[in-house]
PDB file of C-alpha atoms in Angstrom:
ATOM      1  CA  MET A  11       0.000   0.000   0.000  1.00  0.00           C
ATOM      2  CA  ILE A  12       0.975   3.603  -0.589  1.00  0.00           C
ATOM      3  CA  ASP A  13      -0.285   6.540   1.462  1.00  0.00           C
ATOM      4  CA  VAL A  14      -0.073   9.744  -0.572  1.00  0.00           C
ATOM      5  CA  HIS A  15      -1.201  12.124   2.182  1.00  0.00           C
ATOM      6  CA  THR A  16       0.462  12.117   5.604  1.00  0.00           C
ATOM      7  CA  HIS A  17       2.167  14.826   7.622  1.00  0.00           C
ATOM      8  CA  ALA A  18       5.228  15.214   9.812  1.00  0.00           C
ATOM      9  CA  PHE A  19       6.879  18.334  11.190  1.00  0.00           C
ATOM     10  CA  PRO A  20       9.662  19.198  13.607  1.00  0.00           C
ATOM     11  CA  GLU A  21       8.527  18.511  17.171  1.00  0.00           C
ATOM     12  CA  ARG A  22       7.790  22.088  18.271  1.00  0.00           C
ATOM     13  CA  LEU A  23       5.675  22.825  15.224  1.00  0.00           C
ATOM     14  CA  MET A  24       3.968  19.442  15.383  1.00  0.00           C
ATOM     15  CA  ASN A  25       2.923  20.116  18.977  1.00  0.00           C
ATOM     16  CA  ALA A  26       1.530  23.528  17.994  1.00  0.00           C
ATOM     17  CA  ILE A  27      -0.565  21.932  15.245  1.00  0.00           C
ATOM     18  CA  TYR A  28      -1.847  19.264  17.640  1.00  0.00           C
ATOM     19  CA  ALA A  29      -2.844  22.038  20.050  1.00  0.00           C
ATOM     20  CA  TRP A  30      -4.762  23.862  17.296  1.00  0.00           C
ATOM     21  CA  PHE A  31      -6.781  20.744  16.459  1.00  0.00           C
ATOM     22  CA  ARG A  32      -7.556  20.161  20.134  1.00  0.00           C
ATOM     23  CA  ARG A  33      -8.783  23.740  20.585  1.00  0.00           C
ATOM     24  CA  ASP A  34     -10.939  23.341  17.495  1.00  0.00           C
ATOM     25  CA  GLY A  35     -12.623  20.279  18.956  1.00  0.00           C
ATOM     26  CA  TRP A  36     -11.153  17.566  16.755  1.00  0.00           C
ATOM     27  CA  LYS A  37     -10.505  14.013  17.887  1.00  0.00           C
ATOM     28  CA  ILE A  38      -6.832  13.324  17.139  1.00  0.00           C
ATOM     29  CA  PRO A  39      -6.081   9.586  17.182  1.00  0.00           C
ATOM     30  CA  TYR A  40      -2.308  10.131  17.129  1.00  0.00           C
ATOM     31  CA  ASP A  41      -2.243  13.173  19.409  1.00  0.00           C
ATOM     32  CA  GLY A  42       1.262  13.871  20.692  1.00  0.00           C
ATOM     33  CA  LYS A  43       3.037  11.301  18.521  1.00  0.00           C
ATOM     34  CA  GLN A  44       6.192  12.530  16.862  1.00  0.00           C
ATOM     35  CA  THR A  45       7.848  11.608  13.587  1.00  0.00           C
ATOM     36  CA  GLU A  46       9.569   8.329  14.497  1.00  0.00           C
ATOM     37  CA  GLU A  47       6.459   6.984  16.230  1.00  0.00           C
ATOM     38  CA  LEU A  48       4.331   7.902  13.241  1.00  0.00           C
ATOM     39  CA  PHE A  49       6.712   6.230  10.819  1.00  0.00           C
ATOM     40  CA  THR A  50       6.590   3.068  12.936  1.00  0.00           C
ATOM     41  CA  GLU A  51       2.801   3.185  12.628  1.00  0.00           C
ATOM     42  CA  HIS A  52       3.013   3.516   8.837  1.00  0.00           C
ATOM     43  CA  ARG A  53       5.173   0.408   8.650  1.00  0.00           C
ATOM     44  CA  LYS A  54       2.924  -1.563  11.016  1.00  0.00           C
ATOM     45  CA  GLN A  55      -0.010  -0.814   8.738  1.00  0.00           C
ATOM     46  CA  GLY A  56       1.852  -2.166   5.732  1.00  0.00           C
ATOM     47  CA  MET A  57       2.724   1.099   3.990  1.00  0.00           C
ATOM     48  CA  GLU A  58       5.515   0.510   1.489  1.00  0.00           C
ATOM     49  CA  ARG A  59       5.767   4.218   0.728  1.00  0.00           C
ATOM     50  CA  PHE A  60       4.246   7.206   2.498  1.00  0.00           C
ATOM     51  CA  PHE A  61       4.238  10.810   1.351  1.00  0.00           C
ATOM     52  CA  VAL A  62       5.187  13.445   3.928  1.00  0.00           C
ATOM     53  CA  LEU A  63       3.492  16.754   3.154  1.00  0.00           C
ATOM     54  CA  LEU A  64       4.728  20.040   4.585  1.00  0.00           C
ATOM     55  CA  TYR A  65       3.041  23.437   4.595  1.00  0.00           C
ATOM     56  CA  ALA A  66       4.273  26.847   5.675  1.00  0.00           C
ATOM     57  CA  HIS A  67       1.772  29.041   7.492  1.00  0.00           C
ATOM     58  CA  LYS A  68       3.986  32.134   7.458  1.00  0.00           C
ATOM     59  CA  PRO A  69       6.856  33.465   5.333  1.00  0.00           C
ATOM     60  CA  GLY A  70      10.438  32.595   6.129  1.00  0.00           C
ATOM     61  CA  MET A  71       9.873  29.088   7.492  1.00  0.00           C
ATOM     62  CA  ALA A  72       9.711  27.010   4.309  1.00  0.00           C
ATOM     63  CA  ARG A  73      13.485  26.647   3.829  1.00  0.00           C
ATOM     64  CA  SER A  74      14.104  25.181   7.278  1.00  0.00           C
ATOM     65  CA  LEU A  75      11.120  22.821   6.912  1.00  0.00           C
ATOM     66  CA  ASN A  76      12.273  21.634   3.509  1.00  0.00           C
ATOM     67  CA  ASP A  77      15.817  21.035   4.757  1.00  0.00           C
ATOM     68  CA  TRP A  78      14.431  19.112   7.728  1.00  0.00           C
ATOM     69  CA  LEU A  79      12.377  16.891   5.436  1.00  0.00           C
ATOM     70  CA  ALA A  80      15.309  16.312   3.083  1.00  0.00           C
ATOM     71  CA  ASP A  81      17.401  15.067   5.993  1.00  0.00           C
ATOM     72  CA  LEU A  82      14.530  12.861   7.139  1.00  0.00           C
ATOM     73  CA  ALA A  83      14.119  11.290   3.711  1.00  0.00           C
ATOM     74  CA  THR A  84      17.778  10.307   3.573  1.00  0.00           C
ATOM     75  CA  VAL A  85      17.303   8.271   6.766  1.00  0.00           C
ATOM     76  CA  HIS A  86      13.882   6.858   5.872  1.00  0.00           C
ATOM     77  CA  PRO A  87      13.806   5.621   2.264  1.00  0.00           C
ATOM     78  CA  GLU A  88      10.070   4.912   2.458  1.00  0.00           C
ATOM     79  CA  VAL A  89       9.382   8.642   2.668  1.00  0.00           C
ATOM     80  CA  VAL A  90       8.289  10.447  -0.491  1.00  0.00           C
ATOM     81  CA  PRO A  91       9.113  14.095   0.354  1.00  0.00           C
ATOM     82  CA  ILE A  92       6.715  16.860  -0.695  1.00  0.00           C
ATOM     83  CA  GLY A  93       8.027  20.396  -0.223  1.00  0.00           C
ATOM     84  CA  CYS A  94       6.388  23.659   0.732  1.00  0.00           C
ATOM     85  CA  VAL A  95       6.658  27.342  -0.072  1.00  0.00           C
ATOM     86  CA  HIS A  96       4.875  30.417   1.259  1.00  0.00           C
ATOM     87  CA  GLN A  97       3.435  32.925  -1.180  1.00  0.00           C
ATOM     88  CA  ASP A  98       5.461  35.751   0.396  1.00  0.00           C
ATOM     89  CA  ASP A  99       8.765  33.898  -0.001  1.00  0.00           C
ATOM     90  CA  ASP A 100      10.819  33.845  -3.174  1.00  0.00           C
ATOM     91  CA  VAL A 101       8.467  31.257  -4.647  1.00  0.00           C
ATOM     92  CA  SER A 102      10.518  30.551  -7.748  1.00  0.00           C
ATOM     93  CA  ALA A 103      13.779  30.045  -5.881  1.00  0.00           C
ATOM     94  CA  GLU A 104      12.308  27.869  -3.130  1.00  0.00           C
ATOM     95  CA  THR A 105      10.421  25.678  -5.579  1.00  0.00           C
ATOM     96  CA  GLU A 106      13.551  25.291  -7.713  1.00  0.00           C
ATOM     97  CA  TYR A 107      15.496  24.341  -4.575  1.00  0.00           C
ATOM     98  CA  CYS A 108      12.962  21.678  -3.570  1.00  0.00           C
ATOM     99  CA  LEU A 109      12.447  20.102  -6.977  1.00  0.00           C
ATOM    100  CA  GLY A 110      16.010  20.488  -8.204  1.00  0.00           C
ATOM    101  CA  GLU A 111      18.669  20.418  -5.502  1.00  0.00           C
ATOM    102  CA  LEU A 112      16.652  18.424  -2.955  1.00  0.00           C
ATOM    103  CA  GLY A 113      14.991  16.208  -5.552  1.00  0.00           C
ATOM    104  CA  PHE A 114      11.560  16.300  -3.928  1.00  0.00           C
ATOM    105  CA  ALA A 115       8.728  14.489  -5.693  1.00  0.00           C
ATOM    106  CA  GLY A 116       6.432  17.525  -5.706  1.00  0.00           C
ATOM    107  CA  MET A 117       5.071  20.451  -3.718  1.00  0.00           C
ATOM    108  CA  LYS A 118       2.193  21.012  -1.292  1.00  0.00           C
ATOM    109  CA  LEU A 119      -0.055  24.055  -1.112  1.00  0.00           C
ATOM    110  CA  HIS A 120      -2.565  24.472   1.729  1.00  0.00           C
ATOM    111  CA  CYS A 121      -4.753  27.360   0.641  1.00  0.00           C
ATOM    112  CA  ALA A 122      -6.685  27.614   3.906  1.00  0.00           C
ATOM    113  CA  VAL A 123      -3.721  27.474   6.294  1.00  0.00           C
ATOM    114  CA  GLN A 124      -1.659  29.785   4.087  1.00  0.00           C
ATOM    115  CA  ARG A 125      -4.618  32.117   3.551  1.00  0.00           C
ATOM    116  CA  VAL A 126      -3.987  32.319  -0.181  1.00  0.00           C
ATOM    117  CA  SER A 127      -6.260  31.496  -3.084  1.00  0.00           C
ATOM    118  CA  MET A 128      -4.906  29.095  -5.637  1.00  0.00           C
ATOM    119  CA  ASP A 129      -5.142  31.713  -8.405  1.00  0.00           C
ATOM    120  CA  ASP A 130      -3.085  34.311  -6.519  1.00  0.00           C
ATOM    121  CA  PRO A 131      -0.452  35.558  -9.004  1.00  0.00           C
ATOM    122  CA  ARG A 132       2.242  35.230  -6.349  1.00  0.00           C
ATOM    123  CA  LEU A 133       1.928  31.471  -6.889  1.00  0.00           C
ATOM    124  CA  ASP A 134       2.490  31.552 -10.642  1.00  0.00           C
ATOM    125  CA  PRO A 135       6.217  30.713 -10.273  1.00  0.00           C
ATOM    126  CA  LEU A 136       5.259  27.607  -8.268  1.00  0.00           C
ATOM    127  CA  TYR A 137       3.116  26.291 -11.110  1.00  0.00           C
ATOM    128  CA  GLU A 138       5.648  27.256 -13.766  1.00  0.00           C
ATOM    129  CA  LYS A 139       8.447  25.396 -11.975  1.00  0.00           C
ATOM    130  CA  LEU A 140       6.271  22.324 -11.374  1.00  0.00           C
ATOM    131  CA  ILE A 141       5.422  22.181 -15.069  1.00  0.00           C
ATOM    132  CA  ALA A 142       9.060  22.645 -16.037  1.00  0.00           C
ATOM    133  CA  PHE A 143      10.132  19.776 -13.750  1.00  0.00           C
ATOM    134  CA  ASN A 144       7.052  17.686 -14.690  1.00  0.00           C
ATOM    135  CA  LYS A 145       6.254  17.156 -11.019  1.00  0.00           C
ATOM    136  CA  PRO A 146       2.858  17.348  -9.294  1.00  0.00           C
ATOM    137  CA  LEU A 147       1.260  19.720  -6.847  1.00  0.00           C
ATOM    138  CA  ILE A 148      -0.808  18.483  -3.905  1.00  0.00           C
ATOM    139  CA  VAL A 149      -3.344  21.150  -2.991  1.00  0.00           C
ATOM    140  CA  HIS A 150      -5.953  21.612  -0.296  1.00  0.00           C
ATOM    141  CA  ALA A 151      -8.319  23.640  -2.457  1.00  0.00           C
ATOM    142  CA  GLY A 152     -11.726  22.475  -1.228  1.00  0.00           C
ATOM    143  CA  THR A 153     -13.948  24.120   1.357  1.00  0.00           C
ATOM    144  CA  ALA A 154     -13.842  21.251   3.891  1.00  0.00           C
ATOM    145  CA  PRO A 155     -13.776  21.276   6.844  1.00  0.00           C
ATOM    146  CA  ARG A 156     -15.036  24.857   6.555  1.00  0.00           C
ATOM    147  CA  ASP A 157     -14.157  27.946   4.594  1.00  0.00           C
ATOM    148  CA  TYR A 158     -12.788  30.194   7.334  1.00  0.00           C
ATOM    149  CA  THR A 159     -10.421  32.198   5.120  1.00  0.00           C
ATOM    150  CA  GLY A 160     -12.357  32.790   1.903  1.00  0.00           C
ATOM    151  CA  THR A 161      -9.385  31.440  -0.068  1.00  0.00           C
ATOM    152  CA  VAL A 162     -10.644  27.950  -0.908  1.00  0.00           C
ATOM    153  CA  GLY A 163     -13.185  26.675  -3.380  1.00  0.00           C
ATOM    154  CA  VAL A 164     -13.511  25.192  -6.817  1.00  0.00           C
ATOM    155  CA  ARG A 165     -13.710  28.622  -8.482  1.00  0.00           C
ATOM    156  CA  PHE A 166     -10.081  29.369  -7.582  1.00  0.00           C
ATOM    157  CA  PHE A 167      -9.017  25.927  -8.787  1.00  0.00           C
ATOM    158  CA  ALA A 168     -10.860  26.400 -12.089  1.00  0.00           C
ATOM    159  CA  ARG A 169      -9.247  29.792 -12.734  1.00  0.00           C
ATOM    160  CA  THR A 170      -5.800  28.339 -12.074  1.00  0.00           C
ATOM    161  CA  MET A 171      -6.307  25.339 -14.330  1.00  0.00           C
ATOM    162  CA  ASP A 172      -7.592  27.596 -17.107  1.00  0.00           C
ATOM    163  CA  ARG A 173      -4.178  29.273 -17.067  1.00  0.00           C
ATOM    164  CA  PHE A 174      -2.073  26.169 -16.348  1.00  0.00           C
ATOM    165  CA  PRO A 175      -3.993  23.242 -17.894  1.00  0.00           C
ATOM    166  CA  GLU A 176      -0.846  21.092 -18.110  1.00  0.00           C
ATOM    167  CA  LEU A 177      -0.247  21.318 -14.324  1.00  0.00           C
ATOM    168  CA  ARG A 178      -0.289  17.910 -12.651  1.00  0.00           C
ATOM    169  CA  VAL A 179      -2.434  18.183  -9.518  1.00  0.00           C
ATOM    170  CA  GLN A 180      -3.520  15.928  -6.673  1.00  0.00           C
ATOM    171  CA  VAL A 181      -6.614  17.470  -5.082  1.00  0.00           C
ATOM    172  CA  ALA A 182      -6.696  16.641  -1.376  1.00  0.00           C
ATOM    173  CA  HIS A 183      -9.748  15.279   0.415  1.00  0.00           C
ATOM    174  CA  PHE A 184     -11.550  14.524  -2.871  1.00  0.00           C
ATOM    175  CA  GLY A 185     -12.348  18.216  -3.232  1.00  0.00           C
ATOM    176  CA  LEU A 186     -14.881  18.256  -0.397  1.00  0.00           C
ATOM    177  CA  TYR A 187     -17.322  19.988  -0.109  1.00  0.00           C
ATOM    178  CA  GLU A 188     -17.516  20.704  -3.834  1.00  0.00           C
ATOM    179  CA  THR A 189     -16.640  17.230  -5.043  1.00  0.00           C
ATOM    180  CA  GLU A 190     -19.124  17.132  -7.912  1.00  0.00           C
ATOM    181  CA  SER A 191     -17.785  20.398  -9.328  1.00  0.00           C
ATOM    182  CA  PHE A 192     -14.177  19.242  -8.958  1.00  0.00           C
ATOM    183  CA  VAL A 193     -14.975  15.944 -10.661  1.00  0.00           C
ATOM    184  CA  ARG A 194     -16.663  17.702 -13.581  1.00  0.00           C
ATOM    185  CA  LEU A 195     -13.559  19.828 -14.099  1.00  0.00           C
ATOM    186  CA  ALA A 196     -11.238  16.844 -13.737  1.00  0.00           C
ATOM    187  CA  GLU A 197     -13.084  14.984 -16.463  1.00  0.00           C
ATOM    188  CA  GLN A 198     -11.669  17.611 -18.836  1.00  0.00           C
ATOM    189  CA  LEU A 199      -8.218  17.668 -17.172  1.00  0.00           C
ATOM    190  CA  PRO A 200      -6.429  14.305 -17.420  1.00  0.00           C
ATOM    191  CA  ASN A 201      -3.566  15.438 -15.161  1.00  0.00           C
ATOM    192  CA  VAL A 202      -5.840  15.931 -12.126  1.00  0.00           C
ATOM    193  CA  VAL A 203      -6.258  13.194  -9.503  1.00  0.00           C
ATOM    194  CA  PHE A 204      -7.863  13.044  -6.056  1.00  0.00           C
ATOM    195  CA  ASP A 205      -6.856  11.582  -2.702  1.00  0.00           C
ATOM    196  CA  THR A 206      -9.002  10.051   0.021  1.00  0.00           C
ATOM    197  CA  ALA A 207      -7.339  11.793   2.978  1.00  0.00           C
ATOM    198  CA  ALA A 208      -9.746  12.134   5.921  1.00  0.00           C
ATOM    199  CA  ILE A 209     -12.633  10.624   3.937  1.00  0.00           C
ATOM    200  CA  THR A 210     -14.674   8.866   6.613  1.00  0.00           C
ATOM    201  CA  PRO A 211     -18.186   9.571   7.913  1.00  0.00           C
ATOM    202  CA  GLU A 212     -16.825  10.439  11.362  1.00  0.00           C
ATOM    203  CA  THR A 213     -14.492  13.098  10.002  1.00  0.00           C
ATOM    204  CA  LEU A 214     -17.003  14.661   7.686  1.00  0.00           C
ATOM    205  CA  ASN A 215     -19.724  14.668  10.318  1.00  0.00           C
ATOM    206  CA  HIS A 216     -17.486  16.761  12.602  1.00  0.00           C
ATOM    207  CA  TRP A 217     -18.102  19.653  10.212  1.00  0.00           C
ATOM    208  CA  PRO A 218     -20.954  18.336   8.072  1.00  0.00           C
ATOM    209  CA  GLY A 219     -20.885  21.162   5.557  1.00  0.00           C
ATOM    210  CA  PRO A 220     -23.477  21.706   2.855  1.00  0.00           C
ATOM    211  CA  MET A 221     -23.377  18.219   1.335  1.00  0.00           C
ATOM    212  CA  GLY A 222     -23.675  15.972   4.384  1.00  0.00           C
ATOM    213  CA  TRP A 223     -22.211  12.490   4.019  1.00  0.00           C
ATOM    214  CA  PRO A 224     -22.735  11.216   0.463  1.00  0.00           C
ATOM    215  CA  PRO A 225     -24.077   7.665   0.165  1.00  0.00           C
ATOM    216  CA  ALA A 226     -21.784   4.892  -1.043  1.00  0.00           C
ATOM    217  CA  GLU A 227     -23.459   4.956  -4.447  1.00  0.00           C
ATOM    218  CA  GLN A 228     -22.427   8.576  -4.944  1.00  0.00           C
ATOM    219  CA  TRP A 229     -18.803   7.875  -4.077  1.00  0.00           C
ATOM    220  CA  VAL A 230     -18.794   4.940  -6.489  1.00  0.00           C
ATOM    221  CA  GLU A 231     -20.244   7.119  -9.234  1.00  0.00           C
ATOM    222  CA  TRP A 232     -17.511   9.731  -8.743  1.00  0.00           C
ATOM    223  CA  ILE A 233     -14.754   7.102  -8.669  1.00  0.00           C
ATOM    224  CA  GLU A 234     -16.046   5.363 -11.792  1.00  0.00           C
ATOM    225  CA  ARG A 235     -16.077   8.682 -13.647  1.00  0.00           C
ATOM    226  CA  LEU A 236     -12.350   9.022 -12.874  1.00  0.00           C
ATOM    227  CA  PRO A 237     -10.805   5.641 -13.706  1.00  0.00           C
ATOM    228  CA  GLY A 238      -7.313   5.375 -12.292  1.00  0.00           C
ATOM    229  CA  ARG A 239      -7.428   8.794 -10.666  1.00  0.00           C
ATOM    230  CA  VAL A 240      -8.305   8.208  -7.002  1.00  0.00           C
ATOM    231  CA  LEU A 241      -5.365   7.657  -4.625  1.00  0.00           C
ATOM    232  CA  PHE A 242      -5.301   6.407  -1.049  1.00  0.00           C
ATOM    233  CA  GLY A 243      -4.427   9.003   1.581  1.00  0.00           C
ATOM    234  CA  SER A 244      -5.029   8.914   5.324  1.00  0.00           C
ATOM    235  CA  ASP A 245      -4.136  12.402   6.661  1.00  0.00           C
ATOM    236  CA  ILE A 246      -2.237  10.850   9.562  1.00  0.00           C
ATOM    237  CA  PRO A 247      -1.539  12.085  12.207  1.00  0.00           C
ATOM    238  CA  PHE A 248      -4.128  14.816  12.475  1.00  0.00           C
ATOM    239  CA  LEU A 249      -7.225  12.980  11.251  1.00  0.00           C
ATOM    240  CA  ASN A 250      -8.145   9.313  11.056  1.00  0.00           C
ATOM    241  CA  GLY A 251      -5.773   6.429  10.617  1.00  0.00           C
ATOM    242  CA  HIS A 252      -4.859   4.076   7.820  1.00  0.00           C
ATOM    243  CA  ALA A 253      -7.385   1.499   8.986  1.00  0.00           C
ATOM    244  CA  ASP A 254     -10.282   3.988   9.049  1.00  0.00           C
ATOM    245  CA  VAL A 255      -9.869   5.172   5.476  1.00  0.00           C
ATOM    246  CA  LYS A 256      -8.880   1.724   4.187  1.00  0.00           C
ATOM    247  CA  ALA A 257     -12.039   0.261   5.720  1.00  0.00           C
ATOM    248  CA  TRP A 258     -14.108   2.929   3.969  1.00  0.00           C
ATOM    249  CA  VAL A 259     -12.467   2.142   0.605  1.00  0.00           C
ATOM    250  CA  GLU A 260     -12.851  -1.597   1.051  1.00  0.00           C
ATOM    251  CA  GLY A 261     -16.479  -1.196   2.085  1.00  0.00           C
ATOM    252  CA  LEU A 262     -17.480   0.517  -1.145  1.00  0.00           C
ATOM    253  CA  PRO A 263     -19.283  -1.615  -3.763  1.00  0.00           C
ATOM    254  CA  LEU A 264     -16.327  -1.557  -6.158  1.00  0.00           C
ATOM    255  CA  SER A 265     -14.398  -4.386  -7.785  1.00  0.00           C
ATOM    256  CA  GLN A 266     -11.321  -5.677  -5.991  1.00  0.00           C
ATOM    257  CA  GLN A 267      -9.233  -4.459  -8.909  1.00  0.00           C
ATOM    258  CA  VAL A 268     -10.470  -0.881  -8.502  1.00  0.00           C
ATOM    259  CA  LYS A 269      -9.893  -1.031  -4.740  1.00  0.00           C
ATOM    260  CA  GLN A 270      -6.321  -2.232  -5.268  1.00  0.00           C
ATOM    261  CA  GLU A 271      -5.764   0.556  -7.755  1.00  0.00           C
ATOM    262  CA  ILE A 272      -6.910   3.099  -5.158  1.00  0.00           C
ATOM    263  CA  LEU A 273      -4.744   1.592  -2.419  1.00  0.00           C
ATOM    264  CA  ASP A 274      -1.585   1.255  -4.479  1.00  0.00           C
ATOM    265  CA  THR A 275      -1.471   1.180  -8.287  1.00  0.00           C
ATOM    266  CA  ASN A 276      -2.864   4.632  -9.050  1.00  0.00           C
ATOM    267  CA  ALA A 277      -0.270   6.303  -6.840  1.00  0.00           C
ATOM    268  CA  ARG A 278       2.568   4.406  -8.503  1.00  0.00           C
ATOM    269  CA  ARG A 279       1.351   5.483 -11.923  1.00  0.00           C
ATOM    270  CA  PHE A 280       0.646   9.146 -11.204  1.00  0.00           C
ATOM    271  CA  TRP A 281       3.786   9.696  -9.123  1.00  0.00           C
ATOM    272  CA  ASN A 282       6.054   7.491 -11.258  1.00  0.00           C
ATOM    273  CA  LEU A 283       7.000   5.289  -8.301  1.00  0.00           C
ATOM    274  CA  THR A 284       8.662   2.652 -10.409  1.00  0.00           C
ATOM    275  CA  ASP A 285      11.546   1.813  -8.092  1.00  0.00           C
ATOM    276  CA  PRO A 286      11.375   0.226  -4.641  1.00  0.00           C
ATOM    277  CA  PRO A 287      12.500   2.345  -1.678  1.00  0.00           C
ATOM    278  CA  ARG A 288      16.234   2.578  -1.209  1.00  0.00           C
ATOM    279  CA  SER A 289      17.496   0.216   1.496  1.00  0.00           C
TER     280      SER A 289
END
């Protein structure tokens, strides 16, 4: 199995993020666990590869986070490192550093945390560099769990993809709460995929949003409209666990082949994971 959406941060920052989730009323199954403990959990759950996604909530911190992750990935070959950049940094230089010198697999953009819309022109160099390196972006562009910044939503995604249609994008959390609109756009954009991070009834019901919890038949319909373009992600450590999201995937009325594609094959194809982890 491959988990394309997990997080790890240096201990002080990780503890601050845990504290934010606690104040906001979230149940955190891995509350307080630090990087090495989380990586042990990934291995126990049978993860051959797991993506570590960073994000920078203020300018000036991306470089130290990216260097930290690069060091981590040299020690843990299972890690697929995904870099970060803040819109008020030198976006072009930091993205070039991550994708070039550090050799990261792609970049992460968290529009809500960073309080930036995806179509903000400050981010143009990020997209241009990703296209030049032929590497993907992972973006939290949907309105789930709630739109508290006014910077998320399918309209920003659509405007960006109009300008950068060749951009390879993994949309986090299946584009909730505007999944239908994201899927309609993706049907015209073959380089767009979705991940299942935090997709469980318990998570969605914490902030039910405008769509409620879609029935299994609706999820199946979305998945079948996007053959090969749904990837397994857990969102560990902040929400859910591998078993929660895996159980949801396996409980859907889909063929075993499609389920295996979600849990493993689709990630290998989209992210070009052709080689086993370095030993």
